[in-house]
CSV table of C-alpha atoms and ligand atoms in Angstrom, one decimal:
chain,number,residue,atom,x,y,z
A,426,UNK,CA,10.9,30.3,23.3
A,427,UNK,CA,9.8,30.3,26.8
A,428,UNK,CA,11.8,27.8,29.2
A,429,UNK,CA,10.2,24.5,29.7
A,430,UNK,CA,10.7,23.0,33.4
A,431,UNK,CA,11.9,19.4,33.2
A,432,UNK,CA,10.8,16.2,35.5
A,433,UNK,CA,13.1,14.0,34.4
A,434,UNK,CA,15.7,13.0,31.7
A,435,UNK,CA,16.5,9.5,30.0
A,436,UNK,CA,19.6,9.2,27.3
A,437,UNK,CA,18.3,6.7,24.8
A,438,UNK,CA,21.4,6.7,22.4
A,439,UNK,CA,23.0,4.0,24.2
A,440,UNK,CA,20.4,1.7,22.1
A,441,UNK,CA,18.9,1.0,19.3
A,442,UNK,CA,15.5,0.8,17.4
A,443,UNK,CA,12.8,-0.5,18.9
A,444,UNK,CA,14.7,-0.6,22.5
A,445,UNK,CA,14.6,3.1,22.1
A,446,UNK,CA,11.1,3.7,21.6
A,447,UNK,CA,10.8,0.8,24.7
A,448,UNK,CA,13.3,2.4,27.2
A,449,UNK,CA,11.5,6.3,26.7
A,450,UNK,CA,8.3,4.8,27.5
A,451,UNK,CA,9.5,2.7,30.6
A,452,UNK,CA,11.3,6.4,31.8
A,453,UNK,CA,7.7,8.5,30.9
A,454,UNK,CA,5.7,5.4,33.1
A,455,UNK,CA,7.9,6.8,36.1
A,456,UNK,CA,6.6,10.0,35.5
A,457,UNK,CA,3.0,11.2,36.8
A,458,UNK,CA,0.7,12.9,34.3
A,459,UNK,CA,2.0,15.7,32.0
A,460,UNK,CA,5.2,15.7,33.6
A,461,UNK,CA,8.0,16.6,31.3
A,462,UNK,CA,10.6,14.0,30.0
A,463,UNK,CA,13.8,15.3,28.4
A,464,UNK,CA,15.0,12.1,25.6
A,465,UNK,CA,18.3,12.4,23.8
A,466,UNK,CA,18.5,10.3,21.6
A,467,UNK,CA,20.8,9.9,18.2
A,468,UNK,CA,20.3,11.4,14.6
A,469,UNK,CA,19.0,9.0,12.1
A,470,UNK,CA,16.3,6.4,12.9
A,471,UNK,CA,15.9,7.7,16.3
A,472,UNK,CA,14.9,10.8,15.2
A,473,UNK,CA,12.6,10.0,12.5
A,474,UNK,CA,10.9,7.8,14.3
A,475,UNK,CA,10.3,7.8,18.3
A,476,UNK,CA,8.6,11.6,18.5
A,477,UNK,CA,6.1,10.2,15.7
A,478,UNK,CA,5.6,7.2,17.9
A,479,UNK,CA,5.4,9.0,21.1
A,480,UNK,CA,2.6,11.2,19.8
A,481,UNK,CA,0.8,8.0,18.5
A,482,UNK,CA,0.9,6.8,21.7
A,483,UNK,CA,-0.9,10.3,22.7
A,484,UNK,CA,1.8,11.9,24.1
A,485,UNK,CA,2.4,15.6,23.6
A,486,UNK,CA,5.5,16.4,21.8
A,487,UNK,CA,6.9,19.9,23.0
A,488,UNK,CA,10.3,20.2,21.0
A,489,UNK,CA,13.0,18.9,19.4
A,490,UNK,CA,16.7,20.7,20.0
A,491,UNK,CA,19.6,19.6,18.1
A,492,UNK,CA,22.7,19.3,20.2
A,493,UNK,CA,25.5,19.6,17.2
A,494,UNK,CA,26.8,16.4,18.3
A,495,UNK,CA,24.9,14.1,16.3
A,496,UNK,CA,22.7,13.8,19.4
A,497,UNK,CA,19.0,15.5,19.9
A,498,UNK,CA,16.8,16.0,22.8
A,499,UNK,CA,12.9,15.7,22.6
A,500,UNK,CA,11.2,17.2,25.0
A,501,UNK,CA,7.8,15.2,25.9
A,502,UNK,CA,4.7,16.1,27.8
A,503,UNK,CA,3.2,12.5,29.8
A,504,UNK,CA,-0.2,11.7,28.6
A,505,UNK,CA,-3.1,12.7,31.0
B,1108,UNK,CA,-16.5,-36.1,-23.5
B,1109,UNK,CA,-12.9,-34.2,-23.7
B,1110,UNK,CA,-12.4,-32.0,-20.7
B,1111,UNK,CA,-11.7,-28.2,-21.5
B,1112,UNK,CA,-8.8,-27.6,-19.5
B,1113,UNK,CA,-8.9,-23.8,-20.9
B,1114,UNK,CA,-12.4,-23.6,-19.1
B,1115,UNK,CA,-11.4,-25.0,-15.8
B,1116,UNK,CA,-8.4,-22.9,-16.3
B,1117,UNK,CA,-10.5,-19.6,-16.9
B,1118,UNK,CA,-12.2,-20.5,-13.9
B,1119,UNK,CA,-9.9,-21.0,-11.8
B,1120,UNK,CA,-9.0,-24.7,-11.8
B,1121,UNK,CA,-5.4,-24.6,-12.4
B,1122,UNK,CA,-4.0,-28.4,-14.2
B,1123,UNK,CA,-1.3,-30.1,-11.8
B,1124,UNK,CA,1.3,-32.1,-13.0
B,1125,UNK,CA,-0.8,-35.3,-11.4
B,1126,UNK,CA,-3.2,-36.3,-14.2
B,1127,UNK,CA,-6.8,-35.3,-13.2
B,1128,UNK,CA,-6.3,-33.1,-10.6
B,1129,UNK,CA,-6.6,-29.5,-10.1
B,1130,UNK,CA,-5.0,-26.8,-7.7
B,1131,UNK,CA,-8.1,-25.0,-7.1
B,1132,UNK,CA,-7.5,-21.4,-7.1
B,1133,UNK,CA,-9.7,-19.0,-4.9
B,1134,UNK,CA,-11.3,-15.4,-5.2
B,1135,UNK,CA,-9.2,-13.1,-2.7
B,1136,UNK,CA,-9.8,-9.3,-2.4
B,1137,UNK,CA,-7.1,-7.3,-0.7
B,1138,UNK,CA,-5.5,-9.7,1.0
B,1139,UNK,CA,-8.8,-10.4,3.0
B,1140,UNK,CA,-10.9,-13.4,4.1
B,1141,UNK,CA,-12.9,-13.8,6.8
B,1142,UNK,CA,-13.1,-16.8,9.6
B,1143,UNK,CA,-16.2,-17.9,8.2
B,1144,UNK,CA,-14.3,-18.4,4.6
B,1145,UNK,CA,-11.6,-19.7,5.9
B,1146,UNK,CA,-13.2,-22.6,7.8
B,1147,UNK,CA,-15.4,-23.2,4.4
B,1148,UNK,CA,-11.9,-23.6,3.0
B,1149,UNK,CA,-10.7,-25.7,5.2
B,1150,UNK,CA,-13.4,-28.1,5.5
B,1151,UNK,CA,-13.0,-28.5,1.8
B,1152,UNK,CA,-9.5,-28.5,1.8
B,1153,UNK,CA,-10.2,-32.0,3.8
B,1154,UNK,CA,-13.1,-32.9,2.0
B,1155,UNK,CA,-11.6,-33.2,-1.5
B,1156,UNK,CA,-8.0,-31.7,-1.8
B,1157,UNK,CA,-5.2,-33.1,0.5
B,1158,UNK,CA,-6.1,-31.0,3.8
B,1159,UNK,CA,-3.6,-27.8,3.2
B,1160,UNK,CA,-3.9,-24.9,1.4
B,1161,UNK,CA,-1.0,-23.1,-0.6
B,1162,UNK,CA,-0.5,-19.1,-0.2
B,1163,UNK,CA,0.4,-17.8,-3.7
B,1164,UNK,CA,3.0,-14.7,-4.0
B,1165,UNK,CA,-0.4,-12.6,-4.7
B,1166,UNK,CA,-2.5,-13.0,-1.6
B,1167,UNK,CA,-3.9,-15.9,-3.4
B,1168,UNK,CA,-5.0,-18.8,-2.0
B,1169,UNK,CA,-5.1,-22.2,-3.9
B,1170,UNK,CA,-6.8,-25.7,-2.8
B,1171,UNK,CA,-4.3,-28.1,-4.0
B,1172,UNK,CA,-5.0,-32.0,-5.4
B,1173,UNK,CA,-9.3,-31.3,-6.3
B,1174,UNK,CA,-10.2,-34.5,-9.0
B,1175,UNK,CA,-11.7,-33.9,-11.9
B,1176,UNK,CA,-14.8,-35.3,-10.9
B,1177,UNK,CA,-15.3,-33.3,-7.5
B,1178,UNK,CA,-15.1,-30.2,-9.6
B,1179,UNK,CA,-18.4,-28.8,-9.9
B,1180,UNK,CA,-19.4,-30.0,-6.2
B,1181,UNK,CA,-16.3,-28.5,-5.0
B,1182,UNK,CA,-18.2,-24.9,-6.5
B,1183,UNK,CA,-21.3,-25.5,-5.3
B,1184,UNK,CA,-19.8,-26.4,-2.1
B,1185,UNK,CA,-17.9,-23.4,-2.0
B,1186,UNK,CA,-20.6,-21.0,-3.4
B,1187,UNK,CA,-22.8,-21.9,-0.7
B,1188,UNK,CA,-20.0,-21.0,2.2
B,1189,UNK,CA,-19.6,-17.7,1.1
B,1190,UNK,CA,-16.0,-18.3,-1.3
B,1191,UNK,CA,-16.1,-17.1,-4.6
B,1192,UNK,CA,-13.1,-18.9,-7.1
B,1193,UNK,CA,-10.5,-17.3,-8.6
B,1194,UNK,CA,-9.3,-16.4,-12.6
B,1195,UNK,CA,-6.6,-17.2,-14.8
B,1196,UNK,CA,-5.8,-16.8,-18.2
B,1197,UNK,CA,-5.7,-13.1,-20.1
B,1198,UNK,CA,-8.1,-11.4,-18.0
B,1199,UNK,CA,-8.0,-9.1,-14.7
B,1200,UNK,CA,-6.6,-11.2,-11.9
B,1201,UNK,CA,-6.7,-10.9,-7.6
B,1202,UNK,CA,-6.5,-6.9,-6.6
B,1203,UNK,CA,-3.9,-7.4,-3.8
B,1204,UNK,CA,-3.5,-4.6,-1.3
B,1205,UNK,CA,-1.8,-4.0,2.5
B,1206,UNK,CA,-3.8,-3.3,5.3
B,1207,UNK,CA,-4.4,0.5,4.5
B,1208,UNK,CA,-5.5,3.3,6.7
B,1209,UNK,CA,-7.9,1.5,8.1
B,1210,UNK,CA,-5.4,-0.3,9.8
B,1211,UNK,CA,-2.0,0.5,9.7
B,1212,UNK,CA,-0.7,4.0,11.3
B,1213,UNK,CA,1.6,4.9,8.1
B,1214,UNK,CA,-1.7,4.1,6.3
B,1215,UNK,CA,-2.7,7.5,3.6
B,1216,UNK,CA,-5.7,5.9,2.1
B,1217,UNK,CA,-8.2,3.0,2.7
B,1218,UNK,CA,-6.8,0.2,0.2
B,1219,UNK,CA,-9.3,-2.6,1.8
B,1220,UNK,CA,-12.2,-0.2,0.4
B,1221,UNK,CA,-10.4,0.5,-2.6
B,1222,UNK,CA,-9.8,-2.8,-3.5
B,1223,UNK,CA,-13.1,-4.1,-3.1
B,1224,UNK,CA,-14.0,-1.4,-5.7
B,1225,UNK,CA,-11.5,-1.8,-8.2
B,1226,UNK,CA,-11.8,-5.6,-8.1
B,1227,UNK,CA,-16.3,-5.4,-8.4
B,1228,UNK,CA,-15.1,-3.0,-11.5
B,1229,UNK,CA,-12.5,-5.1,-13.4
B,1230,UNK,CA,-12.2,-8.5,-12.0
B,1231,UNK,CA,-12.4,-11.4,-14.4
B,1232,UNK,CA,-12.6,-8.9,-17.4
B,1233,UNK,CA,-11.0,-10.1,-20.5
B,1234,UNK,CA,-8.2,-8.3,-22.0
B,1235,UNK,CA,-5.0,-9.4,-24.4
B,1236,UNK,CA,-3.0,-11.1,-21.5
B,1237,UNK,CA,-3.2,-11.4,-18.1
B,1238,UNK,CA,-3.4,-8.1,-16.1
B,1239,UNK,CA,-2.6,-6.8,-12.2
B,1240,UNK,CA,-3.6,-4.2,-10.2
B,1241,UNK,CA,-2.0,-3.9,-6.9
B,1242,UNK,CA,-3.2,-1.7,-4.1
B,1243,UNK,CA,-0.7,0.1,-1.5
B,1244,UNK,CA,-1.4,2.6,1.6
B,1245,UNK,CA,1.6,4.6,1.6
B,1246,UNK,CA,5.2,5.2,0.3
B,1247,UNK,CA,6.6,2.1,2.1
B,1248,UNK,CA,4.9,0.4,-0.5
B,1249,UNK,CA,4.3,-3.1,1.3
B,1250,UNK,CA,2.6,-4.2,-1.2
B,1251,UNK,CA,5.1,-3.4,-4.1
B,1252,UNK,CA,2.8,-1.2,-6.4
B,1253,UNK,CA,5.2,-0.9,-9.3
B,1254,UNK,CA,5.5,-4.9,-10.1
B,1255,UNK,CA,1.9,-4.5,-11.4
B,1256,UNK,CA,0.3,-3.7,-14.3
B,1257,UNK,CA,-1.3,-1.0,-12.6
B,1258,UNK,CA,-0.2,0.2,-9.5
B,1259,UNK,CA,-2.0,2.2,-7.1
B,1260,UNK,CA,-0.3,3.9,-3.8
B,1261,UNK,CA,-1.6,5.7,-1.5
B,1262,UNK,CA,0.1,9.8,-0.8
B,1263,UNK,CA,-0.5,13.1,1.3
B,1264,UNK,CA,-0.7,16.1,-0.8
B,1265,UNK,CA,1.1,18.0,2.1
B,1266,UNK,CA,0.8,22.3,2.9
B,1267,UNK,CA,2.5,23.2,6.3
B,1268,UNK,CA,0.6,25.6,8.5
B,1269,UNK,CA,2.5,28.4,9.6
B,1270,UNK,CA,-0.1,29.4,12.3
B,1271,UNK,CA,-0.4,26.2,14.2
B,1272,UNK,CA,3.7,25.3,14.3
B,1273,UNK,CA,5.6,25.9,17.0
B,1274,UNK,CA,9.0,25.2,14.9
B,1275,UNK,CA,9.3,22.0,17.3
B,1276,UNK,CA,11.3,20.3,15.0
B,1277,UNK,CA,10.0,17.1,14.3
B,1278,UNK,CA,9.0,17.0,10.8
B,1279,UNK,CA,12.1,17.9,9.5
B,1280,UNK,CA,13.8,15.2,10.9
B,1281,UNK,CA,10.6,12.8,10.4
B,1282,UNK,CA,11.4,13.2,6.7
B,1283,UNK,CA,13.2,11.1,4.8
B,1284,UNK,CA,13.5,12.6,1.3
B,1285,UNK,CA,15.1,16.1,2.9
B,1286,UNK,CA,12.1,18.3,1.5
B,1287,UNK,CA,11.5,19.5,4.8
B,1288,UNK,CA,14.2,22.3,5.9
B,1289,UNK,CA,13.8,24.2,9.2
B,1290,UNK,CA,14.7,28.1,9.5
B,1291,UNK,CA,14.1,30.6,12.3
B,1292,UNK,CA,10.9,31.4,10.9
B,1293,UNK,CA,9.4,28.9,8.7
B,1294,UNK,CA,9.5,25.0,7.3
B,1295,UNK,CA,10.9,25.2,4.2
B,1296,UNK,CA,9.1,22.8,2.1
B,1297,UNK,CA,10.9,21.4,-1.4
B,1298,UNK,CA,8.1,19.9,-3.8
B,1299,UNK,CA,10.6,18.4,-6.0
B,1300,UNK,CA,12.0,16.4,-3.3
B,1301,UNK,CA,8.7,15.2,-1.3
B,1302,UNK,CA,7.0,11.6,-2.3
B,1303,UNK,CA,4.0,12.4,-0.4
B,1304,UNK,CA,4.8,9.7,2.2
B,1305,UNK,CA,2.7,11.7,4.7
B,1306,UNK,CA,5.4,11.6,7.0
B,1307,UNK,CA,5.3,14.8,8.4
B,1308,UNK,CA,1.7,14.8,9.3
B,1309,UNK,CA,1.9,11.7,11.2
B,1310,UNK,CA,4.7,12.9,13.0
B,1311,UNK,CA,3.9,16.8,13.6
B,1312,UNK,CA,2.7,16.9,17.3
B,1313,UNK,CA,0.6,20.4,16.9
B,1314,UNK,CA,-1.2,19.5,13.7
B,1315,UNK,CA,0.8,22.3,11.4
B,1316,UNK,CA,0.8,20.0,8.2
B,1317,UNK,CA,-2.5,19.0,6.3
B,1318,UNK,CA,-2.7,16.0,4.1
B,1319,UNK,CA,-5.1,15.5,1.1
B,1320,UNK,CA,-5.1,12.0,0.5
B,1321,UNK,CA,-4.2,11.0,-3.3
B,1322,UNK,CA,-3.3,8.1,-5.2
B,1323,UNK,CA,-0.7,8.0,-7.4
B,1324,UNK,CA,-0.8,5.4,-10.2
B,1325,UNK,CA,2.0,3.6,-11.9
B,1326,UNK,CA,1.7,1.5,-15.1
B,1327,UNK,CA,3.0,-1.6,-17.0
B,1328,UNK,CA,5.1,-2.8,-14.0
B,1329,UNK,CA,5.8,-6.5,-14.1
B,1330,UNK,CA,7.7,-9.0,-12.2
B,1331,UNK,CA,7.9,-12.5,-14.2
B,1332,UNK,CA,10.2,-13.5,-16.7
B,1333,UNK,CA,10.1,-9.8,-17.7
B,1334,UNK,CA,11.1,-7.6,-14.7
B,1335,UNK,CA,10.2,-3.7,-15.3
B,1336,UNK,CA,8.9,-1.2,-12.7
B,1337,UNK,CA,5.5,0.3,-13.5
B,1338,UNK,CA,5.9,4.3,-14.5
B,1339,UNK,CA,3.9,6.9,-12.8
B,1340,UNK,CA,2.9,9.0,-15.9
B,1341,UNK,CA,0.3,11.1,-13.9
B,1342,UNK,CA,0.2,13.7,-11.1
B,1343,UNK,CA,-1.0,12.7,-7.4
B,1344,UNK,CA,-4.9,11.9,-8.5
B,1345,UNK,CA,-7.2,13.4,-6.3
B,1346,UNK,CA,-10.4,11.9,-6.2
B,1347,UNK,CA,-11.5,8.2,-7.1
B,1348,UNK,CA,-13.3,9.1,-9.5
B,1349,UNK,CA,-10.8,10.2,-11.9
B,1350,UNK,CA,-8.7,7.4,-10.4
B,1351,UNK,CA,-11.3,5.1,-12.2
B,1352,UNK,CA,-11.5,7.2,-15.1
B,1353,UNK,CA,-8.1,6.5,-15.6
B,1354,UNK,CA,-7.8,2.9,-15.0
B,1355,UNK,CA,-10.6,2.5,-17.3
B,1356,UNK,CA,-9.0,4.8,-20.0
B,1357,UNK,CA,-5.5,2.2,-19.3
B,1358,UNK,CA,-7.3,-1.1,-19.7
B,1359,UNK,CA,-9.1,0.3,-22.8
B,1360,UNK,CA,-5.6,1.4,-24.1
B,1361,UNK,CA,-4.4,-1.8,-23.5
B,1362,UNK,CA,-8.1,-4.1,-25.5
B,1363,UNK,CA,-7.3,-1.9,-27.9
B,1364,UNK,CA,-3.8,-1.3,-29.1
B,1365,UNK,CA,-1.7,-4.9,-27.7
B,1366,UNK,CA,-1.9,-7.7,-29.7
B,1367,UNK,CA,-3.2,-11.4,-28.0
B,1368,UNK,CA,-0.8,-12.9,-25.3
B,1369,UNK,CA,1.1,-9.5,-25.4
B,1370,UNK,CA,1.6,-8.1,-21.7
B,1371,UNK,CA,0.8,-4.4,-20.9
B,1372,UNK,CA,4.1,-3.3,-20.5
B,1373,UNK,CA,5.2,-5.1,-23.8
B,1374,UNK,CA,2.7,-3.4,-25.7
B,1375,UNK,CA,3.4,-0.1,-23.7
B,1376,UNK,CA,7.3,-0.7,-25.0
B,1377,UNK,CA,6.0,-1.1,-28.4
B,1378,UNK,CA,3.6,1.5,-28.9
B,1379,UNK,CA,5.9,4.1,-27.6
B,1380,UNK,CA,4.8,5.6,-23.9
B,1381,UNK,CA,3.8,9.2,-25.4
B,1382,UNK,CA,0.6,8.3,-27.3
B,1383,UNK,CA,-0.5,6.3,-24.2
B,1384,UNK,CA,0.2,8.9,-22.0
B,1385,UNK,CA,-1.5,11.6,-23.8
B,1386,UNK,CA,-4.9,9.2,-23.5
B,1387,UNK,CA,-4.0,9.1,-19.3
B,1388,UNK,CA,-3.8,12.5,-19.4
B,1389,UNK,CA,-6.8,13.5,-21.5
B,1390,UNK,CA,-8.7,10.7,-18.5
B,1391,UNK,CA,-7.0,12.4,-15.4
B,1392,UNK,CA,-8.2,15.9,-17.1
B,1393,UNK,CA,-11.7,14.1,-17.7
B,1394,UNK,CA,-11.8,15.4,-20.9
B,1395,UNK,CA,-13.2,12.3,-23.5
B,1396,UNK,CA,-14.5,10.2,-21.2
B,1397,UNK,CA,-17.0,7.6,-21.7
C,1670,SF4,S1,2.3,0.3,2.6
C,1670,SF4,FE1,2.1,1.8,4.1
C,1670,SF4,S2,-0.1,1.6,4.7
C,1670,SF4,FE2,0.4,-0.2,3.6
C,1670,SF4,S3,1.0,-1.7,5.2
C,1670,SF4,FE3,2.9,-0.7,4.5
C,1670,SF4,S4,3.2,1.0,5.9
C,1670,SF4,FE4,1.1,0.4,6.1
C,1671,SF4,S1,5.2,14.1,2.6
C,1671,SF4,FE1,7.0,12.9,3.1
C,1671,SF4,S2,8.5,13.6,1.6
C,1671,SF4,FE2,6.9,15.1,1.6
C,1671,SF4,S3,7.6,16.6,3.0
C,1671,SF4,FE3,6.3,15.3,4.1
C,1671,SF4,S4,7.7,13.8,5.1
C,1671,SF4,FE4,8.8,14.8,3.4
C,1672,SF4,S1,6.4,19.1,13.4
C,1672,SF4,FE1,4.7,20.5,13.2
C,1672,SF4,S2,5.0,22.0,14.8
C,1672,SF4,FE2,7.0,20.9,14.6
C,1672,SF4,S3,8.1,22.2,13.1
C,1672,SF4,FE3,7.1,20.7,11.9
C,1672,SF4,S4,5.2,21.7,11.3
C,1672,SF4,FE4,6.0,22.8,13.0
């Protein structure tokens, strides 16, 4: 897979559902349009839910990497 | 002249414990009513009841404390404001539903729309005891689709497209039933595991899973002083129309082979579930149909 450059990078696994949806939006409004967020977040709800939500809110997913430490990181492209 | 309770019941006009009046219960279709209905009700509400309404456990909605002799202006009243009453007794009662596709994100099919079929087909009809049909978008089931008599929920007939997917990773995480396994190469995808919650096409960023829309029907669910969960007997039902072919081939099981005052699922328990599902099957095949 070809290497995707990052902007930024928020750690949501300090929190829990909704906050983490909330605090990877507050970290993607810093960011100027299609920049590249890097979220970890946790295994669980986290996971099943905040990529669905982040494409809802029309963001473009790019990847999801499991770290092996119960921990994931979502790769997200900022909405034009 | 007597009053016939059973007719004001049949209609609607449900006998309170106060002698000569009536809790005045109201047509509702999918959990829907619009500002224009609701002021009618209100004004009426104020007019002849006691100027509050009561919210039943089925999306109902009941005008407490009308008298006896408001009763027929109390119709006309409401008839001309757009606000149809209600049923009770051993016929077809409120089709409740959740907000559906056409609202909710999780949404798989459009239960308002449904509904308002399902209840212009078989609301008010008369059958051996009282009978439900319950209306739900999607596998988190808001609207409890197995505590009716017949259940409806909405599904995605899922098929992952190898072309479009990137292998990001989402879907098999977005799913909750662990159908969805991730190789190198491919999505793994277990039938016998997935509920067709649609799940993984909400969630897929690149649009690699299609979803057909289906319903999948459950029967003879009840939640009174009988609690059973209605059974789906059927495969995920494609098209409405052999949805209503079915539904019609279940309420003509249940005219025909339960005895008066005997709930569905009674008469289901009785009758043994194989003859009654060889009749939904020969109606989801379309084969005897009327
Ligand atoms: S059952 Fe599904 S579609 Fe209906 S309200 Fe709940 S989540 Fe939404
Ligand atoms: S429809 Fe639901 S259960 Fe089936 S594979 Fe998709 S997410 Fe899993
Ligand atoms: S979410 Fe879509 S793109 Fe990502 S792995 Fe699943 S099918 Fe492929």
């Amino acid at each position: 897979m070809a290497e995707i450059r990052i902007d930024a990078a928020v750690d949501i696994t300090d929190v829990v559902c909704p906050v983490t949806f909330v605090k990877a939006k507050v970290a993607l409004e810093e960011l100027d349009d299609r920049q590249i967020l890097s979220i970890r977040l946790k295994d669980g709800e986290p996971v099943q839910n905040v990529p669905r939500s982040m494409k809802e809110e029309g963001h473009q997913v790019l990847r999801l990497t499991d770290n092996g430490d119960g921990t994931f990181t979502l790769l997200v492209r900022k909405a034009e | 002249m007597a009053v016939d309770y059973k007719a004001l019941k049949d209609g609607g006009f449900m006998r309170q414990k106060q002698k000569n009046h009536f809790s005045l219960r109201l047509k509702v279709v999918g959990g829907n009513l619009s500002a224009e209905q609701f002021a009618v009700i209100a004004e009426i509400s104020k007019k002849y009841g006691k100027g509050y309404v009561h919210l039943t456990s089925r999306q109902g909605v009941e005008i407490p404390f009308i008298r006896l002799e408001d009763v027929e202006k109390v119709k006309a009243e409401l008839a001309s404001g757009g606000v149809d009453t209600g049923v009770c007794g051993p016929r077809v009662r409120t089709v409740t539903a959740c907000q559906g596709s056409a609202v909710c994100p999780s949404g798989c099919i459009d239960t308002t729309a449904l509904a308002r079929a399902v209840s212009e087909r078989y609301f008010g009809r008369t059958l051996p005891h009282k009978f439900k049909f319950g209306i739900t978008g999607c596998a988190n089931n808001c609207l409890k689709a197995e505590e009716n008599d017949l259940g409806i929920k909405g599904g995605y007939l899922v098929e992952w497209i190898p072309a479009a997917c990137t292998l990001c990773g989402v879907c098999a995480k977005a799913c909750r039933e662990g159908a969805l396994e991730q190789t190198d190469t491919e999505i793994h995808l277990d039938r016998e595991k997935c509920t067709n919650c649609g799940r993984c096409v909400k969630a897929c960023p690149f649009d690699a899973w299609r979803g057909e829309p289906g319903y999948l029907v459950s029967f003879g669910g009840t939640f009174g002083n009988l609690i059973a969960k209605g059974r789906q007997v059927l495969p995920v039902i494609r098209e409405e129309q052999t949805l209503f072919r079915v539904a019609d081939a279940a309420l003509d099981y249940f005219d025909r082979h339960a005895k008066p005052g005997e709930r569905f699922r009674v008469a289901l328990e009785r009758c043994g579930w194989e003859d009654f599902m060889k009749e939904m099957e020969a109606a989801y095949r379309g084969g005897d149909s009327d």
